[in-house]
Coordinates of C-alpha atoms and ligand atoms in Angstrom, one line a residue:
M1 CA 121.8 -38.3 102.4
P2 CA 119.6 -37.4 105.5
D3 CA 115.8 -37.5 105.2
L4 CA 115.1 -34.0 103.9
S5 CA 111.4 -34.2 103.7
T6 CA 111.0 -32.3 107.0
Q7 CA 107.6 -31.2 106.1
S8 CA 106.5 -34.8 106.0
A9 CA 108.5 -36.5 108.8
R10 CA 106.1 -36.0 111.6
P11 CA 105.7 -39.0 113.9
G12 CA 102.2 -39.5 115.3
V13 CA 100.4 -37.5 112.6
E14 CA 97.5 -39.3 111.0
R15 CA 97.7 -39.3 107.3
E16 CA 94.9 -39.9 104.9
E17 CA 95.6 -42.9 102.7
L18 CA 94.3 -43.1 99.2
E19 CA 94.7 -46.3 97.1
F20 CA 95.2 -45.9 93.4
D21 CA 95.8 -48.5 90.8
V22 CA 98.1 -46.0 88.9
L23 CA 99.6 -42.8 90.2
F24 CA 101.3 -40.2 88.0
V25 CA 103.6 -37.7 89.7
G26 CA 103.9 -34.4 87.8
A27 CA 101.6 -32.9 85.2
G28 CA 104.1 -32.3 82.5
P29 CA 103.5 -33.4 78.9
S30 CA 105.1 -36.8 79.5
N31 CA 102.7 -37.9 82.3
L32 CA 99.6 -36.2 80.7
A33 CA 100.3 -38.1 77.5
G34 CA 100.7 -41.3 79.5
L35 CA 97.4 -40.9 81.4
W36 CA 95.5 -39.9 78.3
R37 CA 96.8 -42.9 76.4
L38 CA 96.0 -45.2 79.3
L39 CA 92.4 -44.1 79.3
D40 CA 92.3 -44.8 75.5
L41 CA 93.8 -48.3 75.9
I42 CA 91.5 -49.2 78.8
E43 CA 88.4 -48.0 76.9
A44 CA 89.5 -49.9 73.7
H45 CA 90.3 -53.1 75.8
N46 CA 86.9 -53.0 77.5
A47 CA 85.1 -52.6 74.2
Q48 CA 86.5 -55.8 72.8
P49 CA 83.9 -58.6 72.7
G50 CA 84.6 -61.3 75.3
A51 CA 87.5 -59.4 76.9
R52 CA 87.9 -59.6 80.7
R53 CA 86.8 -56.1 81.6
L54 CA 89.0 -53.8 83.7
E55 CA 86.6 -52.2 86.2
G56 CA 86.7 -50.2 89.4
L57 CA 90.1 -48.7 88.5
T58 CA 91.3 -45.4 90.1
I59 CA 94.0 -43.4 88.5
G60 CA 95.5 -40.3 90.1
L61 CA 97.8 -37.5 89.0
I62 CA 99.5 -35.1 91.4
E63 CA 101.1 -31.8 90.5
K64 CA 103.0 -29.4 92.8
G65 CA 101.7 -26.3 90.9
D66 CA 98.6 -24.6 92.2
E67 CA 97.0 -25.4 88.8
I68 CA 98.1 -27.7 86.1
G69 CA 100.3 -25.6 83.7
D70 CA 101.5 -23.1 86.4
H71 CA 105.0 -24.8 86.5
A72 CA 105.1 -25.8 82.8
F73 CA 108.1 -24.0 81.2
S74 CA 109.7 -24.7 77.8
G75 CA 110.8 -23.0 74.5
A76 CA 108.9 -24.2 72.6
V77 CA 108.8 -25.6 69.1
L78 CA 107.0 -28.9 69.2
D79 CA 107.8 -31.9 67.0
P80 CA 104.2 -33.2 66.8
A81 CA 105.2 -36.9 66.2
A82 CA 103.9 -38.1 69.6
L83 CA 101.0 -35.7 69.7
R84 CA 99.8 -37.1 66.3
E85 CA 100.0 -40.6 67.7
L86 CA 98.0 -39.6 70.8
C87 CA 95.5 -37.3 69.2
P88 CA 95.5 -37.3 65.3
D89 CA 92.8 -34.6 65.2
Y90 CA 94.5 -32.3 67.7
R91 CA 93.9 -29.3 65.5
E92 CA 90.2 -29.9 65.4
R93 CA 90.1 -30.3 69.2
G94 CA 91.4 -26.8 69.7
F95 CA 95.1 -27.5 70.4
P96 CA 96.6 -24.2 71.5
S97 CA 99.2 -23.6 68.7
E98 CA 100.9 -20.2 68.6
G99 CA 101.5 -20.6 64.9
E100 CA 103.5 -22.9 62.6
V101 CA 107.1 -22.4 61.7
T102 CA 107.5 -20.8 58.2
R103 CA 110.8 -18.9 58.5
E104 CA 113.9 -20.2 60.2
E105 CA 117.2 -18.6 60.9
V106 CA 120.3 -20.2 62.4
W107 CA 123.2 -18.1 63.5
L108 CA 126.7 -18.2 64.9
F109 CA 126.8 -14.8 66.7
T110 CA 129.7 -12.5 67.4
E111 CA 129.2 -9.5 69.7
R112 CA 128.2 -7.1 66.9
S113 CA 127.5 -9.4 64.0
G114 CA 127.5 -13.1 63.1
M115 CA 127.3 -15.7 60.4
R116 CA 123.9 -16.9 59.3
A117 CA 123.8 -20.5 58.1
P118 CA 122.6 -20.6 54.5
F119 CA 120.0 -23.2 55.5
P120 CA 119.3 -24.8 58.9
P121 CA 121.2 -28.0 59.8
P122 CA 119.0 -31.1 59.6
F123 CA 118.5 -31.3 63.4
L124 CA 117.3 -27.7 63.5
R125 CA 114.8 -27.9 60.7
N126 CA 111.4 -27.0 62.1
H127 CA 109.4 -26.0 59.1
G128 CA 105.7 -26.7 59.7
H129 CA 106.1 -27.6 63.4
P130 CA 103.8 -25.8 65.9
I131 CA 105.2 -23.1 68.1
V132 CA 103.6 -23.6 71.6
S133 CA 103.5 -22.3 75.1
L134 CA 104.0 -25.5 77.2
S135 CA 101.9 -24.0 80.0
R136 CA 98.9 -23.5 77.6
M137 CA 99.5 -26.9 76.0
V138 CA 99.4 -28.9 79.3
R139 CA 96.3 -27.0 80.4
W140 CA 94.7 -28.1 77.1
M141 CA 95.8 -31.7 77.7
A142 CA 94.5 -31.8 81.2
G143 CA 91.2 -30.3 79.9
Q144 CA 90.9 -33.1 77.3
I145 CA 91.5 -35.7 80.0
E146 CA 88.9 -34.1 82.3
Q147 CA 86.2 -34.2 79.6
R148 CA 86.7 -38.0 79.3
E149 CA 84.3 -40.5 80.9
V150 CA 85.7 -43.9 80.6
P151 CA 83.4 -46.5 82.2
G152 CA 85.0 -48.4 85.0
V153 CA 87.7 -45.8 85.6
D154 CA 87.8 -42.9 88.1
V155 CA 90.4 -40.2 87.3
M156 CA 91.5 -37.7 89.9
L157 CA 93.7 -34.8 88.7
L158 CA 95.2 -33.3 91.9
P159 CA 97.1 -30.0 91.5
G160 CA 98.5 -28.4 94.6
F161 CA 100.0 -31.7 95.9
A162 CA 103.8 -32.0 95.9
G163 CA 105.2 -35.5 96.3
S164 CA 107.8 -35.2 99.1
K165 CA 108.9 -38.8 99.5
V166 CA 108.6 -42.2 98.0
L167 CA 106.5 -44.8 99.9
W168 CA 108.2 -48.2 100.0
A169 CA 106.8 -51.6 100.8
D170 CA 109.0 -54.7 100.8
G171 CA 111.7 -53.0 98.8
R172 CA 109.4 -51.9 96.1
V173 CA 107.8 -48.6 95.3
A174 CA 104.4 -48.3 96.8
G175 CA 103.4 -44.7 96.0
V176 CA 104.3 -41.2 97.3
Q177 CA 103.7 -39.1 100.4
T178 CA 102.8 -35.5 99.7
A179 CA 104.2 -32.5 101.6
D180 CA 102.4 -31.2 104.7
K181 CA 100.8 -27.8 104.4
G182 CA 100.5 -25.1 107.1
V183 CA 103.8 -25.7 108.9
N184 CA 105.9 -23.0 110.5
A185 CA 109.6 -22.5 109.8
D186 CA 110.4 -24.2 113.1
G187 CA 108.3 -27.2 112.1
S188 CA 105.3 -26.6 114.4
P189 CA 101.9 -26.9 112.9
R190 CA 99.7 -23.7 112.3
G191 CA 95.9 -23.5 112.6
N192 CA 95.6 -24.4 108.9
F193 CA 97.8 -27.4 109.2
E194 CA 97.0 -30.2 106.7
P195 CA 99.1 -33.3 106.9
G196 CA 100.4 -34.7 103.6
N197 CA 98.6 -37.7 102.2
C198 CA 99.9 -41.2 101.5
F199 CA 98.9 -41.9 97.9
K200 CA 99.5 -45.6 97.5
A201 CA 99.6 -47.2 94.0
K202 CA 100.3 -50.5 92.3
V203 CA 102.4 -48.5 89.9
T204 CA 103.7 -45.0 90.2
V205 CA 104.9 -43.1 87.1
F206 CA 107.5 -40.4 88.0
G207 CA 107.4 -37.5 85.5
E208 CA 108.9 -34.8 87.7
G209 CA 110.9 -33.2 84.9
P210 CA 114.6 -32.4 85.3
R211 CA 116.4 -33.2 88.6
G212 CA 113.4 -34.7 90.3
H213 CA 113.5 -34.8 94.0
L214 CA 111.8 -38.2 94.1
A215 CA 113.9 -39.5 91.3
R216 CA 116.9 -38.7 93.4
E217 CA 115.5 -40.8 96.2
L218 CA 114.8 -43.6 93.8
D219 CA 118.4 -43.5 92.5
E220 CA 119.8 -43.5 96.0
V221 CA 117.8 -46.5 97.0
L222 CA 117.8 -48.5 93.7
G223 CA 121.0 -47.3 92.1
L224 CA 119.2 -46.4 88.8
Q225 CA 122.1 -44.4 87.4
A226 CA 124.6 -47.1 88.0
G227 CA 124.5 -48.6 84.5
A228 CA 124.7 -45.3 82.7
V229 CA 127.8 -44.3 80.8
N230 CA 127.5 -40.6 81.9
P231 CA 126.0 -38.8 84.9
Q232 CA 122.8 -36.8 84.3
L233 CA 123.7 -33.5 82.7
Y234 CA 121.8 -30.2 82.5
E235 CA 121.5 -26.8 81.0
T236 CA 119.5 -23.9 82.5
G237 CA 117.3 -21.8 80.2
A238 CA 115.9 -18.3 81.0
K239 CA 113.1 -16.9 78.9
E240 CA 111.1 -13.7 78.6
I241 CA 107.8 -13.3 76.8
W242 CA 107.5 -9.9 75.1
E243 CA 104.6 -8.0 73.7
I244 CA 105.9 -6.3 70.5
P245 CA 104.4 -3.9 68.0
A246 CA 102.1 -5.6 65.5
G247 CA 103.9 -6.9 62.4
Q248 CA 107.4 -6.3 63.8
V249 CA 108.3 -10.0 63.6
P250 CA 106.5 -12.1 61.0
D251 CA 104.3 -15.0 62.1
G252 CA 106.0 -18.4 62.0
F253 CA 109.5 -16.9 62.6
V254 CA 112.0 -18.9 64.7
L255 CA 115.7 -18.2 65.3
H256 CA 118.4 -20.3 67.0
S257 CA 121.9 -19.1 67.6
T258 CA 125.1 -20.2 69.3
G259 CA 128.3 -18.2 70.0
W260 CA 128.1 -14.8 71.7
P261 CA 127.4 -14.0 74.5
Q262 CA 128.9 -17.4 75.6
A263 CA 132.7 -17.2 76.0
D264 CA 134.9 -19.3 73.7
G265 CA 135.1 -22.9 74.9
E266 CA 131.7 -22.7 76.6
S267 CA 128.4 -24.1 75.3
G268 CA 125.0 -22.5 75.1
G269 CA 122.5 -21.0 72.7
S270 CA 119.5 -18.9 72.1
F271 CA 116.0 -19.2 70.8
V272 CA 113.5 -16.6 69.5
Y273 CA 110.0 -17.9 68.7
K274 CA 107.1 -15.7 67.4
M275 CA 104.0 -16.4 69.3
S276 CA 100.3 -15.5 68.6
G277 CA 99.0 -12.1 69.6
D278 CA 102.2 -10.2 68.7
R279 CA 104.2 -11.9 71.4
L280 CA 107.7 -13.1 71.2
A281 CA 109.5 -15.7 73.3
V282 CA 113.2 -14.9 73.7
G283 CA 115.4 -17.3 75.6
Y284 CA 118.9 -18.3 76.4
V285 CA 120.3 -21.6 77.6
V286 CA 123.6 -22.1 79.3
S287 CA 125.2 -25.6 79.9
L288 CA 125.7 -26.2 83.5
D289 CA 128.8 -28.3 82.9
T290 CA 130.5 -25.1 81.7
Q291 CA 133.7 -24.3 83.6
D292 CA 132.3 -20.8 84.4
P293 CA 131.3 -20.9 88.1
F294 CA 129.1 -17.8 87.5
A295 CA 127.2 -19.1 84.5
D296 CA 124.0 -17.2 84.6
A297 CA 121.2 -17.8 82.1
Q298 CA 119.3 -14.6 83.0
L299 CA 122.4 -12.5 82.5
A300 CA 123.2 -14.2 79.2
L301 CA 119.7 -13.4 78.1
Q302 CA 120.0 -9.7 78.9
K303 CA 123.2 -9.5 76.9
F304 CA 121.7 -11.5 74.0
K305 CA 118.8 -9.1 73.6
T306 CA 121.3 -6.3 72.9
H307 CA 122.6 -8.0 69.7
P308 CA 122.0 -6.0 66.6
R309 CA 119.9 -8.9 65.1
I310 CA 117.7 -9.2 68.2
R311 CA 117.3 -5.7 69.6
P312 CA 115.2 -4.4 66.7
M313 CA 112.7 -7.2 67.2
L314 CA 112.0 -6.0 70.7
E315 CA 112.0 -2.2 69.9
G316 CA 108.9 -0.6 71.3
G317 CA 107.8 -3.8 73.1
R318 CA 107.6 -4.8 76.7
M319 CA 108.5 -7.9 78.7
I320 CA 105.3 -9.5 80.2
Q321 CA 106.5 -12.8 81.6
Y322 CA 109.7 -14.4 82.7
G323 CA 110.7 -17.9 83.8
A324 CA 113.7 -20.2 84.1
K325 CA 114.2 -23.9 84.3
A326 CA 116.8 -26.7 84.0
L327 CA 116.7 -28.9 80.9
A328 CA 118.1 -32.4 80.9
I329 CA 120.6 -32.7 78.1
G330 CA 122.6 -35.9 78.8
G331 CA 120.5 -38.0 76.5
W332 CA 121.1 -41.6 75.6
Y333 CA 124.3 -42.1 77.6
S334 CA 122.9 -40.4 80.8
M335 CA 119.6 -42.3 80.9
P336 CA 118.9 -44.2 84.2
K337 CA 117.2 -47.5 84.4
L338 CA 113.6 -46.7 83.4
A339 CA 111.6 -49.2 85.4
F340 CA 111.7 -51.0 88.7
A341 CA 109.2 -52.9 90.9
G342 CA 106.2 -50.6 91.3
G343 CA 107.5 -47.6 89.3
M344 CA 108.7 -46.0 86.1
L345 CA 110.6 -42.9 85.1
V346 CA 109.4 -40.9 82.1
G347 CA 110.5 -37.7 80.2
D348 CA 113.1 -35.3 81.5
A349 CA 113.2 -37.2 84.8
A350 CA 115.0 -39.9 82.7
Q351 CA 117.1 -37.4 80.5
M352 CA 114.9 -37.9 77.4
V353 CA 115.9 -34.8 75.6
N354 CA 117.5 -34.4 72.1
A355 CA 120.1 -31.8 72.9
A356 CA 120.8 -31.3 69.2
R357 CA 117.2 -30.2 68.5
L358 CA 116.6 -28.5 71.9
K359 CA 113.5 -30.7 72.1
G360 CA 112.2 -33.1 74.7
I361 CA 108.4 -32.6 74.7
H362 CA 107.8 -35.2 71.9
L363 CA 110.2 -37.7 73.5
G364 CA 108.7 -37.3 76.9
M365 CA 105.2 -37.7 75.4
K366 CA 106.3 -40.9 73.6
S367 CA 107.7 -42.3 76.9
G368 CA 104.3 -41.7 78.4
L369 CA 102.6 -43.5 75.5
C370 CA 105.0 -46.5 75.9
A371 CA 104.5 -46.5 79.7
A372 CA 100.7 -46.6 79.2
E373 CA 101.0 -49.7 77.0
T374 CA 103.0 -51.5 79.6
I375 CA 100.7 -50.4 82.4
L376 CA 97.6 -51.8 80.6
R377 CA 99.4 -55.2 80.3
A378 CA 100.4 -55.0 84.0
L379 CA 96.8 -54.3 85.0
L380 CA 95.6 -57.2 83.0
E381 CA 98.2 -59.6 84.4
D382 CA 98.1 -58.0 87.9
D383 CA 101.9 -58.0 87.8
F384 CA 103.7 -54.8 88.7
G385 CA 107.1 -56.4 89.3
E386 CA 110.3 -55.2 87.6
A387 CA 110.3 -57.7 84.8
S388 CA 106.7 -56.7 83.9
L389 CA 107.4 -53.0 84.0
M390 CA 110.7 -53.2 82.1
R391 CA 108.7 -53.9 79.0
Y392 CA 108.2 -50.2 79.0
A393 CA 111.9 -49.6 78.7
Q394 CA 112.3 -52.1 75.9
G395 CA 109.3 -50.6 74.0
F396 CA 110.6 -47.0 74.4
L397 CA 114.2 -47.8 73.4
A398 CA 113.0 -49.7 70.4
S399 CA 110.7 -46.9 69.3
W400 CA 111.4 -43.9 67.0
A401 CA 112.1 -41.9 70.2
G402 CA 114.8 -44.4 71.3
T403 CA 116.3 -44.2 67.8
E404 CA 116.3 -40.4 67.8
L405 CA 118.1 -40.3 71.2
Y406 CA 120.6 -42.9 70.0
R407 CA 121.5 -41.0 66.9
T408 CA 122.4 -37.9 68.9
R409 CA 124.0 -39.8 71.8
N410 CA 127.3 -37.9 71.7
F411 CA 125.9 -34.5 70.7
H412 CA 126.3 -32.7 74.0
Q413 CA 129.8 -34.1 74.7
I414 CA 131.0 -33.0 71.2
L415 CA 130.0 -29.4 72.0
A416 CA 130.6 -29.3 75.7
H417 CA 133.7 -27.2 75.1
G418 CA 132.2 -24.9 72.5
L419 CA 132.0 -25.0 68.7
S420 CA 135.7 -25.3 67.8
P421 CA 136.8 -26.5 64.4
A422 CA 137.5 -30.0 65.9
A423 CA 134.0 -30.0 67.4
A424 CA 132.5 -29.0 64.1
L425 CA 134.3 -31.9 62.4
K426 CA 133.1 -34.4 65.0
L427 CA 129.6 -33.1 64.6
G428 CA 129.8 -33.6 60.9
V429 CA 131.1 -37.2 61.4
S430 CA 128.3 -38.0 63.9
L431 CA 125.7 -36.7 61.5
V432 CA 126.7 -39.0 58.7
A433 CA 127.6 -41.9 60.9
G434 CA 124.3 -42.1 62.8
G435 CA 125.7 -40.6 66.0
W436 CA 129.0 -42.4 66.0
V437 CA 132.2 -40.5 66.6
P438 CA 135.8 -41.6 67.2
G439 CA 136.3 -42.2 70.9
E440 CA 132.7 -43.4 71.3
P441 CA 131.2 -43.1 73.9
L442 CA 132.3 -39.6 74.7
R443 CA 132.4 -39.1 78.5
G444 CA 130.7 -36.3 80.4
T445 CA 131.5 -34.9 83.8
A446 CA 128.8 -34.0 86.3
D447 CA 128.0 -30.3 86.1
A448 CA 129.2 -29.3 89.5
E449 CA 132.4 -31.3 89.1
R450 CA 133.4 -29.6 85.9
T451 CA 132.8 -26.1 87.3
A452 CA 136.1 -24.3 87.8
T453 CA 137.1 -22.1 90.8
T454 CA 137.0 -18.3 90.3
E455 CA 140.8 -18.4 90.5
A456 CA 141.0 -20.7 87.5
F457 CA 138.2 -19.0 85.5
Y458 CA 138.4 -15.3 86.5
G459 CA 142.0 -15.2 87.7
K460 CA 141.2 -14.4 91.3
A461 CA 140.3 -16.6 94.2
G462 CA 137.0 -15.6 95.8
V463 CA 136.3 -12.8 93.4
K464 CA 132.8 -11.5 94.1
R465 CA 129.9 -10.8 91.7
D466 CA 130.1 -7.1 92.3
A467 CA 133.8 -6.9 91.5
L468 CA 133.3 -8.0 87.9
D469 CA 132.1 -6.0 84.9
W470 CA 129.1 -8.0 83.4
G471 CA 128.8 -5.7 80.4
V472 CA 125.1 -5.0 80.8
K473 CA 123.4 -1.7 81.3
Y474 CA 120.1 -2.4 83.1
D475 CA 117.6 0.2 81.7
G476 CA 114.5 -1.7 82.8
R477 CA 113.2 -1.8 79.3
L478 CA 115.5 -3.9 77.2
C479 CA 117.8 -5.2 79.9
I480 CA 115.8 -6.2 82.9
P481 CA 117.2 -6.5 86.4
K482 CA 116.9 -10.0 87.7
L483 CA 114.5 -9.2 90.5
D484 CA 112.1 -7.5 88.0
D485 CA 112.2 -10.6 85.9
V486 CA 111.5 -12.7 88.9
Y487 CA 108.5 -10.6 89.7
A488 CA 107.2 -11.3 86.2
S489 CA 107.3 -15.0 86.9
G490 CA 104.4 -14.6 89.3
V491 CA 106.3 -16.7 91.9
M492 CA 104.7 -17.0 95.3
H493 CA 105.3 -19.2 98.3
D494 CA 103.8 -19.2 101.8
E495 CA 106.7 -17.5 103.6
H496 CA 105.9 -19.1 107.0
Q497 CA 106.8 -22.6 105.9
P498 CA 110.3 -24.2 106.4
G499 CA 112.7 -23.2 103.6
H500 CA 112.7 -25.9 100.9
L501 CA 116.3 -25.2 99.8
K502 CA 118.3 -27.3 102.2
I503 CA 121.9 -26.5 103.1
V504 CA 123.0 -30.0 103.7
K505 CA 126.7 -29.7 104.6
G506 CA 126.2 -26.6 106.9
D507 CA 126.6 -22.9 106.7
Q508 CA 130.4 -23.0 107.3
V509 CA 130.8 -24.6 103.8
C510 CA 129.0 -21.6 102.3
V511 CA 131.2 -19.2 104.3
A512 CA 134.3 -21.0 103.0
C513 CA 132.9 -20.9 99.5
W514 CA 132.3 -17.1 99.8
N515 CA 136.0 -16.6 100.8
T516 CA 137.5 -18.9 98.2
K517 CA 135.0 -19.2 95.4
G518 CA 133.0 -16.1 95.6
S519 CA 129.7 -17.9 96.2
P520 CA 128.6 -18.9 92.7
C521 CA 125.0 -19.4 93.8
T522 CA 124.7 -15.6 94.3
V523 CA 125.2 -15.3 90.5
F524 CA 124.0 -18.4 88.7
C525 CA 120.6 -18.6 90.4
P526 CA 118.3 -17.1 87.8
A527 CA 115.8 -16.0 90.5
Q528 CA 118.3 -14.3 92.9
V529 CA 117.4 -16.6 95.8
Y530 CA 120.9 -16.6 97.3
E531 CA 122.6 -13.6 98.9
M532 CA 125.7 -13.2 101.1
H533 CA 125.6 -10.2 103.5
P534 CA 129.0 -9.3 104.7
D535 CA 129.4 -7.3 107.9
A536 CA 131.5 -4.1 108.2
D537 CA 134.7 -6.3 108.2
G538 CA 133.6 -8.2 105.1
R539 CA 132.8 -11.3 107.1
V540 CA 129.8 -13.5 106.4
A541 CA 128.1 -16.0 108.8
A542 CA 125.7 -17.8 106.5
V543 CA 124.0 -17.7 103.2
A544 CA 120.7 -15.8 103.1
I545 CA 118.1 -17.7 101.2
A546 CA 115.0 -15.9 99.8
F547 CA 113.2 -19.2 99.0
S548 CA 110.0 -17.4 98.1
N549 CA 111.7 -16.2 94.9
C550 CA 112.5 -19.8 93.8
V551 CA 111.1 -20.6 90.4
H552 CA 111.8 -24.3 90.9
C553 CA 114.5 -24.4 88.1
K554 CA 116.8 -26.6 90.2
T555 CA 120.0 -24.9 89.0
C556 CA 121.4 -24.6 92.6
D557 CA 120.9 -28.3 93.3
I558 CA 122.8 -29.1 90.1
K559 CA 125.6 -26.4 90.0
C560 CA 126.6 -25.7 93.6
P561 CA 130.3 -26.5 93.5
E562 CA 130.2 -27.8 97.1
G563 CA 127.1 -30.0 96.6
N564 CA 125.7 -28.1 99.5
V565 CA 122.2 -27.3 98.2
V566 CA 119.4 -29.8 97.9
W567 CA 116.1 -28.7 96.3
T568 CA 113.1 -30.2 98.1
P569 CA 109.5 -29.6 97.2
P570 CA 107.8 -26.8 99.1
E571 CA 104.2 -27.2 100.2
G572 CA 102.0 -27.8 97.2
G573 CA 100.6 -24.8 95.4
G574 CA 103.7 -22.5 95.8
G575 CA 106.0 -21.6 93.0
P576 CA 105.8 -19.7 89.7
K577 CA 102.6 -18.9 87.9
Y578 CA 103.4 -19.4 84.2
T579 CA 100.6 -18.8 81.7
L580 CA 102.5 -18.1 78.5
C581 CA 105.9 -19.9 79.1
Ligands
LIG601 C1 114.5 -23.2 78.1 C2 113.9 -24.5 77.5 C3 113.6 -24.6 76.2 C4 113.1 -25.7 75.7 N1 112.7 -25.8 74.4 C5 112.0 -26.9 73.9 C6 111.5 -26.9 72.6 O1 111.5 -25.9 71.9 N2 110.9 -28.0 72.2 C7 110.8 -29.1 73.0 O2 110.2 -30.1 72.5 N3 111.3 -29.1 74.2 C8 111.9 -28.0 74.7 N4 112.4 -28.0 76.0 C9 112.4 -29.3 76.8 C10 111.0 -29.6 77.3 O3 110.4 -28.5 77.9 C11 111.0 -30.8 78.2 O4 111.7 -31.9 77.6 C12 109.6 -31.3 78.6 O5 108.9 -30.2 79.2 C13 109.7 -32.5 79.6 O6 108.4 -32.9 80.0 P1 108.2 -33.7 81.3 O7 106.7 -33.9 81.4 O8 109.1 -34.8 81.3 O9 108.6 -32.7 82.5 P2 108.2 -31.2 82.8 O10 107.7 -30.5 81.7 O11 109.3 -30.6 83.6 O12 107.0 -31.4 83.9 C14 107.2 -32.0 85.1 C15 106.0 -31.6 86.0 O13 106.1 -32.3 87.3 C16 105.8 -31.4 88.3 N5 106.6 -31.9 89.5 C17 107.9 -32.0 89.7 N6 108.2 -32.5 90.9 C18 107.0 -32.8 91.4 C19 106.7 -33.4 92.7 N7 107.6 -33.9 93.6 N8 105.4 -33.5 93.0 C20 104.4 -33.1 92.1 N9 104.7 -32.5 90.9 C21 106.0 -32.4 90.6 C22 106.4 -30.0 87.8 O14 105.8 -29.0 88.5 C23 106.0 -30.1 86.4 O15 104.7 -29.6 86.2 C24 112.9 -26.9 76.5 C25 113.2 -26.8 77.9 C26 113.7 -25.6 78.4 C27 114.1 -25.5 79.9

């Protein structure tokens, strides 16, 4: 893989160096929980009579969003297990709950009707759990951290800084370099040029979420995925937040469904969560290892809203925010090596999601808590080598979070081809046998590899998006055109900078893909970033990339059947502006 961090590869430029003891990359719930717990542990350690005090420590956290929370996107119903461990009095401290689950529905939908489960299966029981906006939740977590004063520790929360490459020293991770700002598309600096910084650290915690750019570099150099049974696997979720008439949906209501609009043999599902202030979160996730080359979460969501069980909930309402993001669903068998000399991986960056429950926030937070315990010990022993940091992996895998992931280790593979009778039987066996199924471990195929050609899936080689009937009438009220949705994500990038979506194998690969495969990226991207513009003879020369629309979901990097798109971080501060997602 060539060095893609063009924004940062600038010989001769002087870069400010900052030395941290601990650096967290990404302000998701995993890293914020880790940083918060580390402060607790240092404070408690220093308060022990006779303990060798830890003093003069600097801890940094960088986040590519303009503000912490801008890029946070989830469902979300939260299992509060890790939050309770971190902050038992979270309610008293103003935790931003949208309400607690009191009514649950689980459905297998057909186009016009469906079958409602008489009671939710054990893995989808959410009674009493808080409904949250992850964006609001991580803002609250960052606020709690900012209020802390821990003697002997300096904490720097640094939003607007995107980690663009890993810094290495003697074969070990030594921190990250952030992306330059103020660079023209041709690479030349503008008047407002700010070189990226070198943030050096004794230990760097990578919590970039799904399909991390730095995590990819770590894997390429250190082979972190080599010991995993399965490759990393993903879904993409698209979600709209609606304002609805007061009382139309009761407080505490949540609904999950599978089936329509997914085709038979494909896997995906929906979620509908009542939020505070007469708002409703409506979302749809599609598995990216589906064979459908045109799997489009935004389109599935538009269809889903027309179902007779869903449409009345939205009647008289209006969509106020939209977002999309990949979700790591490989689980136990897709987890990479979690620690190495100078660094650790936490949360979605390490596939820590329970696909059965559509939940990863509590597992990611628990990984942050376990990482913090190991970091304290490493600071005390001044040992940041692999053996020292691997205690984190041992602690996490032996914790309740490890057990939860282990018990659902085959879940995604069981349902990867849809909910057939055979799959239902296997699911039942796995539920009573602690996750075991005949044929254990079930193998998964990387998302792009399992993707079929248009010929195999739609019966025509190179069929184009516009030649297919998608079965949606876009009225702008219930069914929202993709670009209108994108507008509602608040996405913004400085358009002068070099495009951050890199075509690594060249435009000719995209042209061939258009002719033979119909350019799936022009459909599956939930933000309409990719377009092909044929001339009068129907020929195309290159793919047109509207990178400023990119909501950082990473679907293109995962699903491009040619492996031709690599997502790299744009300059810090650009991207969506989520406040309710
Ligand atoms: C549609 C959908 C529905 C979901 N529903 C639920 C649910 O109901 N309940 C539940 O528990 N979980 C749910 N999840 C999963 C949950 O959101 C994730 O498991 C969780 O957010 C993972 O947390 P994280 O901190 O590991 O990563 P993230 O939340 O992804 O946070 C990563 C952060 O790192 C930043 N970042 C990334 N790269 C860089 C970089 N190079 N430099 C600087 N910053 C960077 C990102 O901007 C982001 O802020 C859902 C996910 C999706 C997509």
